[in-house]
PDB file of C-alpha atoms in Angstrom:
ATOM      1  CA  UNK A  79      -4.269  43.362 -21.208  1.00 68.00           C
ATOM      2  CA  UNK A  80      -6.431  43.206 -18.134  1.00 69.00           C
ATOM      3  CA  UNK A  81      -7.950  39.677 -19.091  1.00 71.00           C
ATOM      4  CA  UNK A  82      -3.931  38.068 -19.343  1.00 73.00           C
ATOM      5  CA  UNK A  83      -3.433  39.992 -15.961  1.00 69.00           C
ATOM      6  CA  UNK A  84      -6.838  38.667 -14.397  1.00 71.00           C
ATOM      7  CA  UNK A  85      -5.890  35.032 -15.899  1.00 69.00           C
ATOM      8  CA  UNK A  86      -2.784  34.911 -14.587  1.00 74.00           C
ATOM      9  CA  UNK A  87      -3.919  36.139 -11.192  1.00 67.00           C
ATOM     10  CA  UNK A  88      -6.008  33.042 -11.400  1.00 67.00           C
ATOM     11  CA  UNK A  89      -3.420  30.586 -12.275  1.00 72.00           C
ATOM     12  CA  UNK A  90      -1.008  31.861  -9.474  1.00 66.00           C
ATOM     13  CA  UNK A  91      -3.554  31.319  -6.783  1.00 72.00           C
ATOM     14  CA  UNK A  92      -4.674  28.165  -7.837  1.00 64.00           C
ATOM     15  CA  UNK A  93      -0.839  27.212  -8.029  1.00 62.00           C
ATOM     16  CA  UNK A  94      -0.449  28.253  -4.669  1.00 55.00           C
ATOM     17  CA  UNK A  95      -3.270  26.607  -3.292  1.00 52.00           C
ATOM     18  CA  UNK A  96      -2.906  23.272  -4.770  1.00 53.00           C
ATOM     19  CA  UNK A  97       0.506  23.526  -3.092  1.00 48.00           C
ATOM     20  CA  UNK A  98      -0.787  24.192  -0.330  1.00 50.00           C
ATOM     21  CA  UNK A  99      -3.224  21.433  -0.255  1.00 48.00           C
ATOM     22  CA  UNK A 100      -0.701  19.446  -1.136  1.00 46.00           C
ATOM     23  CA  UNK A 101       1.736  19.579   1.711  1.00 47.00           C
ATOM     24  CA  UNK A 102      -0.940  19.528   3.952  1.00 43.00           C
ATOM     25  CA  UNK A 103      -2.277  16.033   2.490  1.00 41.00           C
ATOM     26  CA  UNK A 104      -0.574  12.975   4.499  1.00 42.00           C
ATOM     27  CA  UNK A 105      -0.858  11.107   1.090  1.00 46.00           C
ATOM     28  CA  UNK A 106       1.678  10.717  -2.050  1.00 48.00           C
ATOM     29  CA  UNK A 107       1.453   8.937  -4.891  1.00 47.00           C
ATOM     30  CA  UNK A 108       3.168   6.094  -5.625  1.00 47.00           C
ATOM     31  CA  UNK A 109       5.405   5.082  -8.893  1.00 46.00           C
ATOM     32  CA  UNK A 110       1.592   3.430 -10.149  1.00 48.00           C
ATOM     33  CA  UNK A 111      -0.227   6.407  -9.864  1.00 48.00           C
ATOM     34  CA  UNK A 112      -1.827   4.816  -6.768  1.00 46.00           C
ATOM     35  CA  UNK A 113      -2.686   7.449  -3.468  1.00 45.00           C
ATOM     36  CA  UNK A 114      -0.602   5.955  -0.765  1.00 55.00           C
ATOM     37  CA  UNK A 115       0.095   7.281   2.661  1.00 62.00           C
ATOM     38  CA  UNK A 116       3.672   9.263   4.173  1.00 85.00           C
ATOM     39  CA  UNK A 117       5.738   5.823   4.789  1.00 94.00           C
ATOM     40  CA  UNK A 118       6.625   5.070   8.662  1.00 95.00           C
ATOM     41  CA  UNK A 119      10.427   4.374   8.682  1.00 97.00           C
ATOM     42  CA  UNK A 120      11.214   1.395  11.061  1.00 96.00           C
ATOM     43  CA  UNK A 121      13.108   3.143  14.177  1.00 95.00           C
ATOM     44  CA  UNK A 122      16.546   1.635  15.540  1.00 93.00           C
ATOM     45  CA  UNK A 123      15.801  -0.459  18.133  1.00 93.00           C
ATOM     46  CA  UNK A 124      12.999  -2.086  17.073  1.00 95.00           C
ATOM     47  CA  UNK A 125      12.782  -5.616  15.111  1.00 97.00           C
ATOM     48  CA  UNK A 126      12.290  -4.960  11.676  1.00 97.00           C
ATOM     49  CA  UNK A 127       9.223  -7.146  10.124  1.00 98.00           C
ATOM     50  CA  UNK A 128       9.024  -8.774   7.033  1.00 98.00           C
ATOM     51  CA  UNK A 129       6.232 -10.421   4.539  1.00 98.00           C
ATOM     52  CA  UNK A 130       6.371 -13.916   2.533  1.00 98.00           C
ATOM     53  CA  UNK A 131       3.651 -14.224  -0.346  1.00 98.00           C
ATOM     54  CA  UNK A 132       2.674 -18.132  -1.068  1.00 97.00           C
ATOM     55  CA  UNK A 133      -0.057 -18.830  -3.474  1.00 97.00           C
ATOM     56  CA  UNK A 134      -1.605 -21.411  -4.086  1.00 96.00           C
ATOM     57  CA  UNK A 135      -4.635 -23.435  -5.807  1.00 93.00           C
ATOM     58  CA  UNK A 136      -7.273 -24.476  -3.995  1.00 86.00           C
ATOM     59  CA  UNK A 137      -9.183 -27.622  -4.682  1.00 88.00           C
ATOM     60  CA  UNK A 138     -12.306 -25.642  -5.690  1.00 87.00           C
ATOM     61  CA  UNK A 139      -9.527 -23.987  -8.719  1.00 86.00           C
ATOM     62  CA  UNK A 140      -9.572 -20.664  -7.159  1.00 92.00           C
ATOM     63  CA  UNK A 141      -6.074 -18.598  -5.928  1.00 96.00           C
ATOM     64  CA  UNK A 142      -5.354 -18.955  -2.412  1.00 96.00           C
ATOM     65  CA  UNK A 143      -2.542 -16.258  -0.832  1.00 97.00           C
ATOM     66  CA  UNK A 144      -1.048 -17.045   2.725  1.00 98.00           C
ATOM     67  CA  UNK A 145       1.017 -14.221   3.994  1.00 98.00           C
ATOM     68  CA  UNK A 146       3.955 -15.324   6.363  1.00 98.00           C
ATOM     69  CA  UNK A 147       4.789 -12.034   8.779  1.00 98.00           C
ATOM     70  CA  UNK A 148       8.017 -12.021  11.230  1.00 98.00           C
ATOM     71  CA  UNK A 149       7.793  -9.492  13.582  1.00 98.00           C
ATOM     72  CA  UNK A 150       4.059  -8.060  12.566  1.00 98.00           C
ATOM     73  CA  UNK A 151       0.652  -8.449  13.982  1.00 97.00           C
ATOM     74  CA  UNK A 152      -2.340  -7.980  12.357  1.00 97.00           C
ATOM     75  CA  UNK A 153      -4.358  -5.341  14.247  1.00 96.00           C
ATOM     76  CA  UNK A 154      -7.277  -4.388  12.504  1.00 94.00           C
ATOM     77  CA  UNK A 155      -9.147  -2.755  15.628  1.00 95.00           C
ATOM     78  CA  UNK A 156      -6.109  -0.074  15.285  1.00 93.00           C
ATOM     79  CA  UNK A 157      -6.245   0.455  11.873  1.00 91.00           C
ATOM     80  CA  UNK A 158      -7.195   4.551  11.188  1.00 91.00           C
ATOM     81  CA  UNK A 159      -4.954   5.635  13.984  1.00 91.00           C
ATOM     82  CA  UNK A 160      -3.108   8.799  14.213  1.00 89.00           C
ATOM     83  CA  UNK A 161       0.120   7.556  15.784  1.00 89.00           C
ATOM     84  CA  UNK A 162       2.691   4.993  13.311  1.00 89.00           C
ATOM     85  CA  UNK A 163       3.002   1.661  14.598  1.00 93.00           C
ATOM     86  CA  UNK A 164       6.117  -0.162  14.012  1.00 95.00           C
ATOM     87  CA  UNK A 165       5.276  -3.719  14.196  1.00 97.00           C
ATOM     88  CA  UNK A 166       1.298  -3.774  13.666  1.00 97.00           C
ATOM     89  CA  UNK A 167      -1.187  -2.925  11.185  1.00 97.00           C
ATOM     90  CA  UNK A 168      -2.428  -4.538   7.941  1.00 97.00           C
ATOM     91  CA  UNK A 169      -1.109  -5.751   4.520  1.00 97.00           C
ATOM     92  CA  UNK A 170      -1.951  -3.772   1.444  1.00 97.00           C
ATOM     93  CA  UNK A 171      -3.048  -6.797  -1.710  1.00 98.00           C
ATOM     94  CA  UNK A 172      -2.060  -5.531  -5.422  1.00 97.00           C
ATOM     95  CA  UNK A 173      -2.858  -7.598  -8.586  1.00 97.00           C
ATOM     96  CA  UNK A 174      -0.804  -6.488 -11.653  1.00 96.00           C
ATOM     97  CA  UNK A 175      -0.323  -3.174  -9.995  1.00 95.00           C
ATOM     98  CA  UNK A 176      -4.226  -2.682  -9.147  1.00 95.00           C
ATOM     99  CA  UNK A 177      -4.713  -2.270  -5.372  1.00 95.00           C
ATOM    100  CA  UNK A 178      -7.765  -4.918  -4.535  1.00 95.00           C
ATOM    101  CA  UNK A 179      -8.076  -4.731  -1.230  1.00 96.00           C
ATOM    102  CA  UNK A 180      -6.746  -4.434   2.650  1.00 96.00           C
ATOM    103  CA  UNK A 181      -5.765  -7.513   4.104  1.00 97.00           C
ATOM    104  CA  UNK A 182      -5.974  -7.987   8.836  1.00 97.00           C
ATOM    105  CA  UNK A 183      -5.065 -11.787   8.189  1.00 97.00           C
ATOM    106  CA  UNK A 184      -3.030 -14.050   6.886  1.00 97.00           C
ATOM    107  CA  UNK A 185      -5.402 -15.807   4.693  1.00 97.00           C
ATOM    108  CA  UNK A 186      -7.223 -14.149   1.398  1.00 97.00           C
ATOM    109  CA  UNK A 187      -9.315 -15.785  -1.392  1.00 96.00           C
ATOM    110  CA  UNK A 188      -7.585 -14.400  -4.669  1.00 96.00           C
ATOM    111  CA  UNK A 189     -10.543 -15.871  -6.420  1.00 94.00           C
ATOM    112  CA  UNK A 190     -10.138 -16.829 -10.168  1.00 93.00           C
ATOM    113  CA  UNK A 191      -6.628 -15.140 -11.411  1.00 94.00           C
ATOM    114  CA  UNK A 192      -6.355 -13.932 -15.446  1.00 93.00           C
ATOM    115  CA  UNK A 193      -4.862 -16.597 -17.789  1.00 94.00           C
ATOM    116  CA  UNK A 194      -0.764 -15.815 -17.986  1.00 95.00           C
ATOM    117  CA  UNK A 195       1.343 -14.455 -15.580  1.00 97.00           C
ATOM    118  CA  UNK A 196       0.031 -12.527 -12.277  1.00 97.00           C
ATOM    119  CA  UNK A 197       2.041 -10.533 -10.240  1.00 98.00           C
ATOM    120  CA  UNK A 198       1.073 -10.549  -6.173  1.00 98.00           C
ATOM    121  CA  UNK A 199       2.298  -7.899  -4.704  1.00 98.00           C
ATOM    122  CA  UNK A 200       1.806  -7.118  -0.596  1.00 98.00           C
ATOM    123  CA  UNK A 201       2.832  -4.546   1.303  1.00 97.00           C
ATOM    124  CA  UNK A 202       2.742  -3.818   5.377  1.00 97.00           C
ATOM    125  CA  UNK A 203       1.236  -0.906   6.467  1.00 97.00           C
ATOM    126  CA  UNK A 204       1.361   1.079  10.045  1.00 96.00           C
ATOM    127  CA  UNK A 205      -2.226   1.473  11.821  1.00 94.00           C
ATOM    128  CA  UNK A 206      -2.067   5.147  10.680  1.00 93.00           C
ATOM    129  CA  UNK A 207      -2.249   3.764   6.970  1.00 92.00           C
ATOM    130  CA  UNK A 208       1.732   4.557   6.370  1.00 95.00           C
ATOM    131  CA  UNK A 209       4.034   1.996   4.426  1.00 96.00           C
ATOM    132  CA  UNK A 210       6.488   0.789   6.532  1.00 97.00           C
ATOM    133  CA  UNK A 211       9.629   1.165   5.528  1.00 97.00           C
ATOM    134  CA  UNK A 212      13.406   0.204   6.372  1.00 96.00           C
ATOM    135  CA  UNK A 213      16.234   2.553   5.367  1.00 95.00           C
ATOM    136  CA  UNK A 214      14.452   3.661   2.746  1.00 93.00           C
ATOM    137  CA  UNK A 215      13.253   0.634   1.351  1.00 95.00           C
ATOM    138  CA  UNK A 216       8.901  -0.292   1.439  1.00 96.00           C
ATOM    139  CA  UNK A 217       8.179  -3.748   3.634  1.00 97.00           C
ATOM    140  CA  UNK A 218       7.045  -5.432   0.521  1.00 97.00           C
ATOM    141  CA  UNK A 219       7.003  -8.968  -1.164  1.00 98.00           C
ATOM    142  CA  UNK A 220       5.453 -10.227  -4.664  1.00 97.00           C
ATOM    143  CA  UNK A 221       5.071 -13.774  -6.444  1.00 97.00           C
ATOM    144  CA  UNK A 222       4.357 -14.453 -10.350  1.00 97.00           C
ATOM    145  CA  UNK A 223       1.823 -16.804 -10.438  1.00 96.00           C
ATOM    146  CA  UNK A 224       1.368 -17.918 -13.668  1.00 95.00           C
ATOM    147  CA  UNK A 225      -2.464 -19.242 -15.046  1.00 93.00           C
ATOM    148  CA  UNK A 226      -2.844 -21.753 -18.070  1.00 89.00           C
ATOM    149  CA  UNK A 227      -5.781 -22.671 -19.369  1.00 76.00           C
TER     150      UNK A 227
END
């Protein structure tokens, strides 16, 4: 009887710390399974910015992605902030749901892409690493690029 009571007194403070932790983390994780940040919901007042995805093949056969932004700016020397930023920040790159890398331009080699379809997904971030989003919705944008042999 005293080991169930000791066990359970283990399980209920680990429950309560990893709670704890928890809610004191600023990250969540996303429907991927991927660690992402508290989002930064666009204010009223202020021009809501938006992301075009365009990729193309280069004449060396490798992926080229050119991000069109309207009311963004990269601003890489902010990035890590503590305060959001509304219209600023960078552009998180996913492959079929893999996050490859941050993106401060509007340029990125994609390198050589799988054979078959691709998706390109990007999403804008705030300088404090949040995903900006607008009523709800995540700042995001995705292509199918598709790769024959």
């Amino acid at each position: 009887m005293k080991k169930i009571k000791s066990f359970t007194g283990l399980i209920v403070i680990f429950l309560v710390l990893f709670l704890y932790f928890i809610n004191q983390n600023s990250h969540l994780i996303n429907s991927e399974g991927h660690i992402t940040h508290n989002p930064v919901e666009i204010p009223e007042g202020y021009k809501v910015p938006s992301v075009e995805v365009q990729v193309s093949q280069d004449r060396s056969n490798t992926w080229l992605l050119h991000l069109k932004t309207k009311h963004f700016t990269f601003a890489p020397e902010k990035v890590g902030s503590d305060r959001p930023s509304y219209n600023e920040g960078h552009v998180h790159l996913y492959i079929n749901g893999e996050k490859i890398n941050r993106l401060y331009g509007n340029y990125f080699n994609l390198g050589d892409l799988e054979e078959g379809k691709n998706k390109i997904r990007v999403s804008l971030h705030s300088n404090n690493h949040g995903a900006l989003v607008y009523k709800g919705k995540p700042i995001e944008n995705s292509k199918i690029v598709e790769v024959s042999s």
